[in-house]
XYZ file of C-alpha atoms in Angstrom:
702
model
C 5.430 -1.560 -31.507
C 8.926 -0.063 -31.485
C 10.184 0.728 -35.034
C 12.531 -2.010 -36.276
C 15.320 0.429 -37.204
C 15.826 0.956 -33.439
C 16.466 -2.775 -32.842
C 20.298 -2.489 -33.059
C 20.214 0.180 -30.318
C 17.915 -1.834 -28.052
C 20.017 -5.000 -28.408
C 21.538 -6.190 -25.137
C 24.986 -4.869 -24.241
C 25.878 -8.583 -23.849
C 25.862 -8.784 -27.669
C 29.012 -6.603 -27.784
C 32.473 -8.218 -27.838
C 34.116 -8.203 -24.409
C 30.833 -7.897 -22.457
C 30.324 -11.097 -20.468
C 28.058 -11.645 -17.426
C 30.452 -9.955 -14.967
C 31.098 -6.933 -17.213
C 27.322 -6.620 -17.816
C 26.841 -6.377 -14.021
C 29.506 -3.644 -13.849
C 27.868 -1.724 -16.703
C 24.484 -1.968 -14.959
C 26.050 -0.368 -11.871
C 27.745 2.319 -13.978
C 24.576 3.178 -15.891
C 22.190 2.972 -12.877
C 20.272 0.005 -14.294
C 18.590 -2.398 -11.895
C 19.644 -5.610 -13.674
C 22.477 -6.546 -16.028
C 19.981 -7.661 -18.684
C 18.450 -4.154 -18.665
C 21.606 -2.620 -20.200
C 21.051 -1.835 -23.881
C 23.464 -0.441 -26.456
C 21.588 2.890 -26.462
C 22.234 3.235 -22.697
C 25.965 2.952 -23.369
C 25.881 5.489 -26.200
C 24.022 8.007 -24.027
C 26.785 7.722 -21.389
C 28.950 10.604 -22.574
C 32.644 11.271 -21.927
C 33.518 14.310 -19.817
C 37.113 14.908 -20.974
C 39.632 13.863 -23.606
C 43.243 12.614 -23.486
C 45.473 13.768 -26.335
C 48.016 11.072 -27.320
C 48.895 12.617 -30.683
C 52.232 14.199 -29.675
C 55.234 11.935 -29.010
C 57.660 13.682 -26.638
C 61.408 13.099 -26.092
C 62.021 11.823 -22.537
C 64.175 14.871 -21.729
C 61.225 17.178 -22.512
C 58.561 15.427 -20.432
C 56.466 17.919 -18.410
C 57.113 18.308 -14.691
C 53.417 18.647 -13.855
C 52.347 15.502 -11.920
C 49.618 13.371 -13.500
C 50.157 14.584 -17.089
C 49.322 11.960 -19.742
C 52.254 11.602 -22.154
C 53.298 9.460 -25.117
C 56.936 8.305 -25.563
C 58.814 6.240 -28.197
C 61.897 4.308 -27.049
C 63.912 1.080 -26.984
C 63.516 -1.449 -24.173
C 66.865 -1.456 -22.298
C 66.248 -3.993 -19.526
C 63.779 -5.599 -17.140
C 64.667 -5.129 -13.466
C 63.087 -8.333 -12.272
C 61.915 -9.052 -8.728
C 61.551 -12.449 -7.019
C 58.024 -13.875 -6.999
C 56.097 -12.595 -3.960
C 58.455 -9.651 -3.407
C 56.797 -6.364 -2.485
C 58.976 -4.197 -4.732
C 57.592 -3.404 -8.189
C 58.916 -4.775 -11.487
C 60.631 -2.024 -13.500
C 61.287 -1.808 -17.236
C 63.745 0.809 -18.556
C 62.827 2.502 -21.824
C 65.326 4.876 -23.473
C 65.473 7.293 -26.369
C 68.364 9.508 -27.442
C 67.543 12.034 -24.696
C 66.992 9.994 -21.539
C 65.492 7.009 -19.695
C 61.880 6.421 -18.565
C 60.987 3.791 -15.945
C 57.815 1.753 -16.522
C 56.616 0.496 -13.118
C 54.430 -2.593 -12.574
C 53.017 -3.700 -9.209
C 51.870 -7.362 -8.893
C 53.599 -8.146 -12.218
C 52.953 -11.017 -14.637
C 56.572 -11.603 -15.821
C 55.789 -13.657 -18.957
C 53.261 -11.072 -20.144
C 55.659 -8.147 -19.512
C 58.546 -9.853 -21.377
C 56.217 -10.552 -24.281
C 54.891 -6.997 -24.708
C 58.253 -5.334 -23.882
C 61.015 -7.469 -25.490
C 64.514 -6.159 -24.709
C 66.124 -4.323 -27.644
C 62.875 -3.615 -29.508
C 61.136 -0.281 -30.018
C 57.804 0.402 -28.335
C 55.487 3.385 -27.990
C 54.074 3.795 -24.483
C 51.377 6.176 -23.283
C 50.106 6.826 -19.775
C 50.165 8.995 -16.675
C 53.563 10.441 -15.756
C 55.000 10.625 -12.234
C 58.346 11.894 -10.914
C 60.332 10.053 -8.224
C 63.825 11.142 -7.066
C 63.841 13.543 -10.000
C 63.363 10.626 -12.443
C 60.324 10.176 -14.729
C 58.187 7.085 -14.134
C 55.058 5.682 -15.746
C 53.155 3.239 -13.466
C 51.102 0.714 -15.474
C 51.023 2.481 -18.879
C 47.618 2.671 -20.594
C 49.136 1.513 -23.907
C 52.300 -0.398 -24.841
C 52.273 -0.849 -28.645
C 54.394 -1.220 -31.758
C 54.605 1.594 -34.318
C 52.096 -0.284 -36.487
C 49.586 -0.765 -33.638
C 49.999 2.885 -32.586
C 48.791 3.970 -36.035
C 45.477 2.219 -35.315
C 45.005 3.823 -31.852
C 42.688 6.843 -31.549
C 44.930 9.869 -30.983
C 42.224 11.532 -28.906
C 40.844 9.221 -26.235
C 37.561 10.155 -24.553
C 37.519 9.924 -20.732
C 34.296 8.513 -19.252
C 32.749 8.597 -15.784
C 33.661 5.162 -14.356
C 32.779 2.771 -11.541
C 34.760 0.082 -9.712
C 35.545 -2.863 -11.969
C 36.016 -1.076 -15.298
C 38.860 1.009 -16.706
C 38.611 3.802 -19.242
C 40.542 1.662 -21.730
C 38.045 -1.216 -21.472
C 34.992 1.069 -21.570
C 36.451 2.899 -24.588
C 36.788 -0.417 -26.429
C 33.158 -1.319 -25.599
C 31.986 2.137 -26.729
C 33.788 1.813 -30.082
C 32.022 -1.522 -30.633
C 28.669 0.083 -29.681
C 29.249 2.949 -32.143
C 29.509 0.441 -34.995
C 25.896 -0.628 -34.284
C 24.578 2.951 -34.577
C 22.058 3.234 -37.454
C 21.245 6.462 -39.280
C 17.708 7.387 -38.234
C 15.046 9.615 -39.806
C 15.477 13.247 -38.687
C 12.983 14.364 -36.029
C 14.166 17.952 -35.672
C 12.770 20.790 -37.723
C 15.223 21.275 -40.624
C 15.146 25.085 -40.326
C 16.042 24.827 -36.625
C 18.878 22.370 -37.328
C 20.304 24.538 -40.107
C 20.047 27.702 -37.993
C 21.827 26.103 -35.023
C 24.387 24.248 -37.162
C 23.662 20.897 -35.472
C 24.683 17.497 -36.896
C 22.257 14.567 -37.233
C 21.642 12.481 -34.071
C 23.922 9.569 -35.057
C 26.662 11.946 -36.241
C 26.433 13.890 -32.951
C 27.021 10.667 -30.984
C 29.991 9.784 -33.224
C 31.540 13.234 -32.723
C 31.251 12.959 -28.947
C 32.485 9.347 -28.572
C 35.226 9.664 -31.221
C 36.178 13.346 -30.888
C 38.436 15.021 -33.433
C 39.439 17.625 -30.854
C 38.747 18.516 -27.204
C 36.220 21.167 -28.330
C 33.848 18.373 -29.484
C 33.124 17.631 -25.809
C 32.498 21.227 -24.730
C 28.931 21.739 -23.390
C 28.304 24.309 -26.140
C 29.726 22.265 -29.052
C 27.180 21.640 -31.848
C 27.151 17.871 -31.121
C 26.555 18.309 -27.374
C 23.887 20.967 -27.921
C 22.098 18.707 -30.411
C 22.018 15.807 -27.929
C 20.941 18.071 -25.045
C 18.114 19.456 -27.190
C 16.994 15.935 -28.169
C 16.769 14.954 -24.497
C 14.851 18.110 -23.563
C 12.494 17.750 -26.514
C 11.733 14.122 -25.518
C 11.009 15.354 -21.979
C 8.744 18.221 -23.080
C 6.894 16.148 -25.679
C 6.247 13.358 -23.159
C 5.028 15.846 -20.534
C 2.718 17.500 -23.041
C 1.255 14.101 -24.040
C 0.772 12.992 -20.413
C -0.828 16.300 -19.552
C -3.134 16.169 -22.562
C -4.188 12.652 -21.538
C -4.989 13.773 -17.978
C -6.869 16.781 -19.294
C -8.852 14.619 -21.727
C -10.298 12.697 -18.769
C -13.465 14.655 -18.063
C -13.336 16.766 -14.929
C -16.230 17.971 -12.805
C -17.444 21.455 -12.059
C -16.870 22.187 -8.379
C -18.903 25.340 -7.763
C -20.851 26.592 -4.786
C -22.627 29.835 -3.895
C -19.594 31.294 -2.068
C -21.235 31.466 1.372
C -18.902 29.047 3.198
C -15.773 30.604 1.632
C -17.020 34.072 2.671
C -17.722 32.798 6.215
C -14.179 31.464 6.643
C -12.658 34.591 5.097
C -14.609 36.758 7.536
C -13.093 34.909 10.515
C -9.488 35.403 9.360
C -7.602 37.849 11.619
C -6.109 39.531 8.522
C -7.068 40.393 4.957
C -5.672 38.385 2.059
C -2.760 39.879 0.112
C -3.259 40.767 -3.540
C -1.251 37.645 -4.492
C -3.432 35.393 -2.321
C -6.633 36.836 -3.822
C -5.322 36.335 -7.368
C -4.141 32.757 -6.672
C -7.472 31.853 -5.067
C -9.405 33.283 -8.035
C -7.264 31.201 -10.455
C -7.815 28.021 -8.410
C -11.599 28.554 -8.057
C -11.865 29.236 -11.804
C -10.047 25.953 -12.533
C -12.301 24.056 -10.122
C -15.420 25.515 -11.743
C -14.227 24.527 -15.242
C -15.097 21.275 -17.026
C -11.474 20.010 -17.097
C -9.564 18.552 -14.168
C -7.485 21.129 -12.346
C -3.706 20.647 -12.375
C -2.210 23.670 -10.673
C 1.000 24.387 -8.779
C 0.835 26.959 -5.973
C 4.329 28.302 -5.360
C 4.967 30.591 -2.441
C 8.010 31.521 -0.470
C 8.298 30.599 3.214
C 5.565 32.478 5.093
C 3.726 33.747 2.003
C 0.380 32.299 3.153
C -0.177 29.284 0.884
C -2.054 27.317 3.566
C -4.915 29.808 3.808
C -5.309 29.785 -0.004
C -5.440 25.971 0.086
C -7.947 26.077 2.966
C -10.301 28.380 1.044
C -10.026 26.101 -2.030
C -10.920 23.087 0.163
C -13.859 24.984 1.679
C -15.034 25.756 -1.880
C -14.899 22.015 -2.708
C -16.987 21.177 0.384
C -19.408 23.981 -0.539
C -19.821 22.257 -3.925
C -20.828 19.021 -2.174
C -17.487 17.180 -2.345
C -14.698 16.358 0.114
C -11.152 17.721 0.122
C -7.917 16.073 1.279
C -4.621 17.698 2.210
C -1.558 15.453 2.161
C 1.521 16.626 4.124
C 4.985 14.984 4.100
C 5.359 14.628 7.870
C 3.298 13.933 10.959
C 4.415 17.240 12.534
C 3.265 19.228 9.503
C -0.063 17.345 9.245
C -0.856 18.143 12.905
C 0.254 21.736 12.393
C -2.192 22.028 9.478
C -4.955 20.495 11.595
C -4.328 23.025 14.394
C -4.565 25.986 12.015
C -7.302 24.708 9.642
C -9.828 22.894 11.901
C -10.937 25.960 13.950
C -11.445 28.052 10.783
C -13.306 25.256 8.966
C -15.538 24.795 12.032
C -16.719 28.406 11.648
C -18.298 27.292 8.362
C -19.686 24.099 9.920
C -17.098 21.864 8.217
C -15.754 18.842 10.091
C -11.975 18.250 9.779
C -10.414 14.824 10.386
C -6.749 13.843 10.840
C -5.352 10.560 9.526
C -1.668 9.653 9.959
C 0.162 6.427 10.824
C -0.151 7.433 14.493
C -3.945 7.137 14.551
C -4.604 3.630 15.871
C -7.484 1.544 17.134
C -10.735 3.362 17.951
C -9.491 6.789 16.795
C -8.486 5.411 13.389
C -11.745 3.474 13.040
C -13.752 6.636 13.763
C -11.678 8.705 11.300
C -12.164 6.093 8.541
C -15.941 6.015 9.222
C -16.162 9.830 9.060
C -14.245 9.888 5.765
C -16.333 7.079 4.223
C -19.669 8.603 5.293
C -18.765 12.086 4.085
C -19.156 13.568 7.579
C -15.531 14.709 7.313
C -15.505 17.490 4.745
C -11.753 18.117 5.007
C -9.275 15.284 5.634
C -5.689 16.089 6.606
C -2.997 13.430 6.700
C 0.279 11.933 5.559
C 1.001 8.944 3.274
C -1.630 7.132 5.380
C -4.320 8.830 3.248
C -3.796 6.626 0.200
C -3.767 3.274 1.991
C -6.279 0.720 0.739
C -8.689 0.899 3.668
C -9.229 4.675 3.228
C -12.473 5.269 1.288
C -13.877 8.716 0.575
C -17.595 9.384 0.096
C -16.805 11.841 -2.720
C -13.264 13.209 -3.021
C -13.289 16.296 -5.241
C -10.025 18.099 -4.445
C -6.574 16.860 -3.463
C -4.016 19.337 -2.093
C -0.435 18.070 -1.834
C 1.836 20.140 0.411
C 5.590 20.237 -0.172
C 4.886 18.235 -3.308
C 8.540 17.501 -4.169
C 8.694 15.182 -1.141
C 6.149 12.843 -2.735
C 6.705 10.665 -5.771
C 4.387 10.973 -8.756
C 2.800 7.582 -7.962
C 1.893 8.691 -4.439
C 0.118 11.776 -5.776
C -1.781 9.668 -8.322
C -2.723 7.091 -5.660
C -4.449 9.762 -3.596
C -6.159 11.302 -6.637
C -7.480 7.845 -7.547
C -9.519 7.856 -4.292
C -12.011 10.118 -6.061
C -13.618 10.384 -9.482
C -12.253 13.145 -11.744
C -10.406 14.718 -8.812
C -8.861 18.194 -9.042
C -5.225 18.506 -7.960
C -3.484 21.447 -6.321
C 0.188 20.940 -5.471
C 1.973 23.487 -3.303
C 5.559 24.095 -2.402
C 7.449 26.533 -0.218
C 10.627 25.443 -1.979
C 10.661 27.937 -4.821
C 11.416 26.055 -8.019
C 13.371 27.901 -10.714
C 11.388 28.257 -13.931
C 13.740 25.967 -15.879
C 13.290 23.223 -13.289
C 9.511 23.669 -13.095
C 9.332 23.210 -16.867
C 11.210 19.900 -16.755
C 9.014 18.509 -13.963
C 5.621 19.882 -14.949
C 5.850 21.165 -18.523
C 3.303 23.918 -18.845
C 1.402 23.141 -15.640
C -0.533 26.227 -14.563
C 1.375 28.017 -11.813
C 0.087 30.487 -9.225
C 2.858 32.348 -7.413
C 2.622 34.171 -4.098
C 5.384 36.743 -4.316
C 4.661 39.047 -1.361
C 4.676 38.164 2.335
C 1.600 38.821 4.500
C 1.564 42.180 6.310
C 3.426 42.277 9.617
C 6.058 39.677 8.690
C 9.481 40.766 9.926
C 12.701 40.559 7.880
C 15.248 38.135 9.347
C 18.795 39.454 9.902
C 21.288 36.759 8.883
C 24.875 36.494 10.205
C 27.648 33.988 9.551
C 30.410 32.972 11.962
C 32.820 30.076 12.602
C 31.724 27.324 14.983
C 34.676 28.072 17.304
C 32.747 31.115 18.582
C 29.985 28.994 20.166
C 30.917 30.088 23.757
C 30.269 33.689 22.680
C 26.975 32.645 21.008
C 25.791 30.978 24.239
C 26.517 34.134 26.283
C 24.435 36.228 23.855
C 21.690 33.584 23.763
C 21.460 33.633 27.590
C 20.893 37.409 27.474
C 18.193 37.034 24.805
C 16.403 34.209 26.670
C 16.493 36.226 29.903
C 14.733 39.009 27.971
C 11.981 36.549 26.911
C 13.262 35.332 23.511
C 12.841 31.792 22.137
C 15.345 30.093 19.833
C 15.792 27.101 17.565
C 19.232 25.425 17.509
C 19.465 23.111 14.492
C 22.049 20.314 14.051
C 22.407 18.141 10.915
C 22.545 14.790 12.792
C 20.652 13.094 15.628
C 23.693 11.492 17.241
C 27.430 11.857 16.834
C 28.930 10.261 13.727
C 32.416 8.823 13.666
C 32.609 9.781 9.998
C 31.377 13.368 9.821
C 32.967 16.211 11.810
C 29.592 17.556 12.946
C 28.019 18.077 16.347
C 24.940 15.911 16.830
C 21.654 17.216 18.260
C 21.830 14.952 21.333
C 25.369 16.108 22.181
C 24.446 19.797 21.702
C 21.283 19.313 23.815
C 23.370 17.874 26.679
C 25.800 20.804 26.460
C 23.066 23.487 26.359
C 21.252 21.820 29.279
C 24.217 22.792 31.481
C 23.498 26.442 30.647
C 19.677 26.530 30.332
C 18.505 23.627 32.489
C 14.846 22.676 31.920
C 14.416 25.582 29.498
C 16.069 23.554 26.707
C 14.234 20.817 24.757
C 15.170 18.288 22.061
C 13.177 17.121 19.042
C 14.254 14.792 16.206
C 12.780 12.265 13.769
C 13.657 9.161 15.786
C 11.507 10.188 18.767
C 7.979 8.808 19.069
C 5.275 11.117 17.740
C 3.830 11.626 21.234
C 7.208 12.620 22.705
C 7.831 15.017 19.815
C 4.384 16.597 20.216
C 4.950 17.100 23.958
C 8.223 18.972 23.332
C 6.691 21.091 20.524
C 3.692 21.955 22.732
C 6.030 23.021 25.560
C 7.990 25.186 23.081
C 4.780 26.791 21.764
C 3.644 27.453 25.337
C 6.979 29.119 26.143
C 7.996 26.576 28.824
C 10.924 25.583 26.589
C 12.976 28.599 25.461
C 15.684 26.858 23.375
C 14.652 23.999 21.077
C 17.513 21.810 19.825
C 16.336 20.051 16.678
C 17.302 18.282 13.468
C 15.717 19.293 10.161
C 12.456 17.706 11.348
C 11.380 21.344 11.993
C 12.316 22.414 8.437
C 8.793 22.576 7.028
C 5.563 23.985 8.398
C 6.434 24.403 12.085
C 4.843 27.689 13.148
C 5.792 29.246 16.502
C 5.434 33.040 16.011
C 7.126 33.815 19.354
C 10.422 32.180 18.239
C 12.760 34.892 16.930
C 16.244 33.281 16.866
C 17.434 30.525 14.500
C 20.920 29.058 15.002
C 22.020 26.543 12.363
C 25.122 24.548 13.221
C 27.358 23.188 10.427
C 25.403 25.379 8.009
C 27.903 24.492 5.264
C 26.418 20.968 5.213
C 22.925 22.154 4.190
C 21.636 23.066 0.743
C 20.439 26.614 0.080
C 16.772 25.659 -0.177
C 16.985 23.853 3.165
C 18.757 26.788 4.862
C 16.055 29.097 3.501
C 13.291 26.808 4.821
C 14.903 26.638 8.261
C 15.373 30.401 8.392
C 11.665 30.714 7.535
C 10.760 29.232 10.939
C 11.522 32.668 12.488
C 10.273 36.115 11.499
C 6.690 34.829 11.731
C 5.588 37.200 14.502
C 5.759 40.947 15.052
C 9.240 41.051 16.659
C 12.565 41.441 14.781
C 14.232 38.073 14.171
C 17.724 36.805 13.472
C 19.397 33.769 11.933
C 22.967 32.713 12.756
C 24.798 30.324 10.423
C 27.675 28.558 12.202
C 30.234 26.922 9.906
C 33.207 24.625 10.407
C 36.240 25.777 8.375
C 37.774 25.239 5.892
C 34.874 26.016 3.549
C 34.657 24.765 -0.023
C 34.038 27.439 -2.647
C 30.434 26.172 -3.084
C 29.767 26.375 0.673
C 31.255 29.883 0.776
C 28.963 30.976 -2.076
C 25.958 29.385 -0.363
C 26.502 31.244 2.919
C 27.089 34.495 0.999
C 23.737 34.110 -0.814
C 21.948 33.479 2.513
C 23.486 36.597 4.043
C 22.618 38.793 1.052
C 19.012 37.857 0.194
C 15.806 36.389 1.612
C 14.108 36.167 -1.801
C 13.253 32.477 -2.132
C 13.199 32.550 -5.932
C 16.650 34.206 -6.117
C 17.886 31.580 -3.631
C 16.407 28.749 -5.731
C 18.139 30.022 -8.881
C 21.440 30.249 -6.969
C 20.916 26.718 -5.600
C 20.339 25.409 -9.124
C 23.536 27.127 -10.266
C 25.603 25.754 -7.358
C 24.202 22.240 -7.044
C 22.523 21.279 -10.290
C 18.987 20.073 -10.825
C 19.179 16.467 -9.602
C 20.326 17.322 -6.106
C 18.099 20.365 -5.771
C 14.817 18.500 -5.406
C 16.112 15.051 -4.552
C 15.935 13.392 -7.946
C 14.825 9.899 -6.997
C 12.223 11.124 -4.524
C 10.539 13.747 -6.627
C 10.188 11.949 -9.923
C 12.558 14.623 -11.236
C 13.855 13.554 -14.663
C 17.546 12.691 -14.614
C 19.207 14.348 -17.573
C 22.344 12.845 -19.043
C 22.919 15.305 -21.897
C 21.167 18.459 -20.759
C 22.342 20.814 -18.043
C 19.576 22.935 -16.545
C 21.852 25.927 -16.030
C 23.817 25.901 -19.286
C 20.940 24.785 -21.496
C 18.021 26.881 -20.178
C 17.626 28.461 -23.642
C 17.215 25.006 -25.215
C 14.511 24.088 -22.689
C 12.364 27.071 -23.692
C 12.874 26.140 -27.357
C 11.920 22.507 -26.699
C 8.759 23.511 -24.840
C 7.598 25.743 -27.718
C 8.562 23.080 -30.266
C 6.599 20.354 -28.419
C 3.485 22.565 -28.242
C 3.703 23.372 -31.973
C 4.267 19.721 -32.940
C 1.167 18.518 -31.049
C -0.955 21.412 -32.320
C -0.141 20.434 -35.920
C 0.099 16.651 -35.521
C -1.729 15.569 -32.321
C -1.230 11.826 -32.931
C 2.306 12.080 -34.370
C 1.192 10.520 -37.659
C 3.228 12.678 -40.090
C 6.745 11.605 -41.192
C 8.226 13.961 -38.575
C 5.734 12.640 -35.990
C 6.854 9.053 -36.705
C 10.483 10.126 -36.276
C 9.587 11.834 -32.973
C 8.162 8.553 -31.665
C 11.674 7.133 -32.150
C 13.034 10.002 -30.059
C 10.592 9.132 -27.244
C 11.760 5.492 -27.320
C 15.450 6.448 -27.336
C 15.054 8.597 -24.219
C 12.757 6.086 -22.469
C 9.565 8.085 -22.659
C 7.587 5.014 -23.855
C 4.750 5.832 -21.442
C 3.887 8.856 -23.582
C 3.614 6.625 -26.680
C 1.233 4.273 -24.844
C -0.953 7.259 -23.944
C -0.828 8.367 -27.573
C -2.049 4.952 -28.734
C -4.715 4.889 -26.015
C -6.059 8.173 -27.416
């Protein structure tokens, strides 16, 4: 199925000289491949260097730079070997001299015969490597290259520097890469010629040659023509694959979920507030999708506290009104129960039965829940991963809502959708996703955004201070608690770590108990669900005034009376997580505050992060800043979210290319839906090269 001209690139890395079984294992680790046999030549070629060493200038020893760690090249005569007895701990030294001075070559754990062979006394050699200074004398420990004049002529003057792993040196990887480059075929061009000419980009194979065998350091710059070409190729493969997958899902006939609006109106009438303009617009978009003939695929994005849950509830009520069932999948037990507490009473007003199903439901309770779901008595089902287990059967699942969608893998979402026929899907997130990132994960998935907060929400005043001022914080917290306030105190760990200099939740709980007695509670992920519920219920009831917690309270916990959020070791959290935690307060009518405690010294990134938190509470601005500071992979948790891992493209630097790739992919499929033209055939090669084979299978399946 794969075009034969790609065979050299999909040959095993074992076919390259110098790659035996052990080296293949090392390469698999370096390239994040599960097995050594999975490493192909194309995987090596897409592993790009990040810097370059210039060995073109030979310096006199007297003019060697004083900066430590500089890579230098020197020509000289071998004066003598300062030998050491076998087993001695002192290093073997070789003195190399030119007319201006002497350089010491230093070898630890020497192989004497080898050293005498490559550095014969009296002969001239060119050496290149990292320079060090000791007692005001230049030294070169274990030079990278020791060669004759003739051999030096064959060495690349500019040596690319690669990301490495234990067990492989840059010199060895460079040799393997040069062998891989020789296997690189010239392939048919898949880019639009006008685009390539306008941007001044080389062909794909030429771009790889320029990056792996650079003529100058500029070849490796993120905005060099070769790097931009490769980044665009990767983004185009991503956008084309997404468009094909999406078209395939859309081609599967949907169902029209429409009712007469009475149940939705009933629930809306019982709400203690009116919907915001954003909520009304989002609901209208969702209901229109559900009423259409195609399957709904919509993302509902809303900042912390923007009221996504009520929009999702009304969509689920609409599904029940149309004669189907709806399921809401939450990432944690706490959040699932929180949803049940807020949704069930409202759904009951419309005569809709709501059932909870998590891993905690056992025995008779679980049996009853499964029976209610299978019979259709349960109109709305709320749960965790437990919802897509084999023994869960729905009478007629019409709508799936996935909350905090980035915490679920793609396969988990599909597994739940598969419980129904032609099921609509609504995914929601309170982690605002920057537009560039949303495009790489969803392509052109329809997005509804809730930009304003419901009326009555209070702004949260954010302050930053060093952790050493905790005694002062406790004094102020005592005053606030005495006046009736409730507070969260968040720690990054459950128990003390010997590795990280952070205070654990259990240790902080013990310390605060001395000051607040029974008014302080503790909640973390290792507690049993029942114990956690009991503490949360006591906090909601006001019996507990200070809740010490880990990030288990990050999402969905709603206690409107809590007005103080203290986050310890705030420098250890990402921006999105800090924003989520801060969103647990400011949910009632009283002014709220958030205190970020940090342990100095701060890195520049941590300093920037805390500055952003102090200056804005706009979730989308925070998400863009997080993307800038951390990069895309870390932002959503790459492995967990099904986020594509880009090797060439950088979401911040290459945002312009992503927009171009999206438009290009749409135009390609509009003109050539089955990729049958010469350019279409070339684009199939692109999909193979960047491991988007799944899209080709969908293409062949029609």
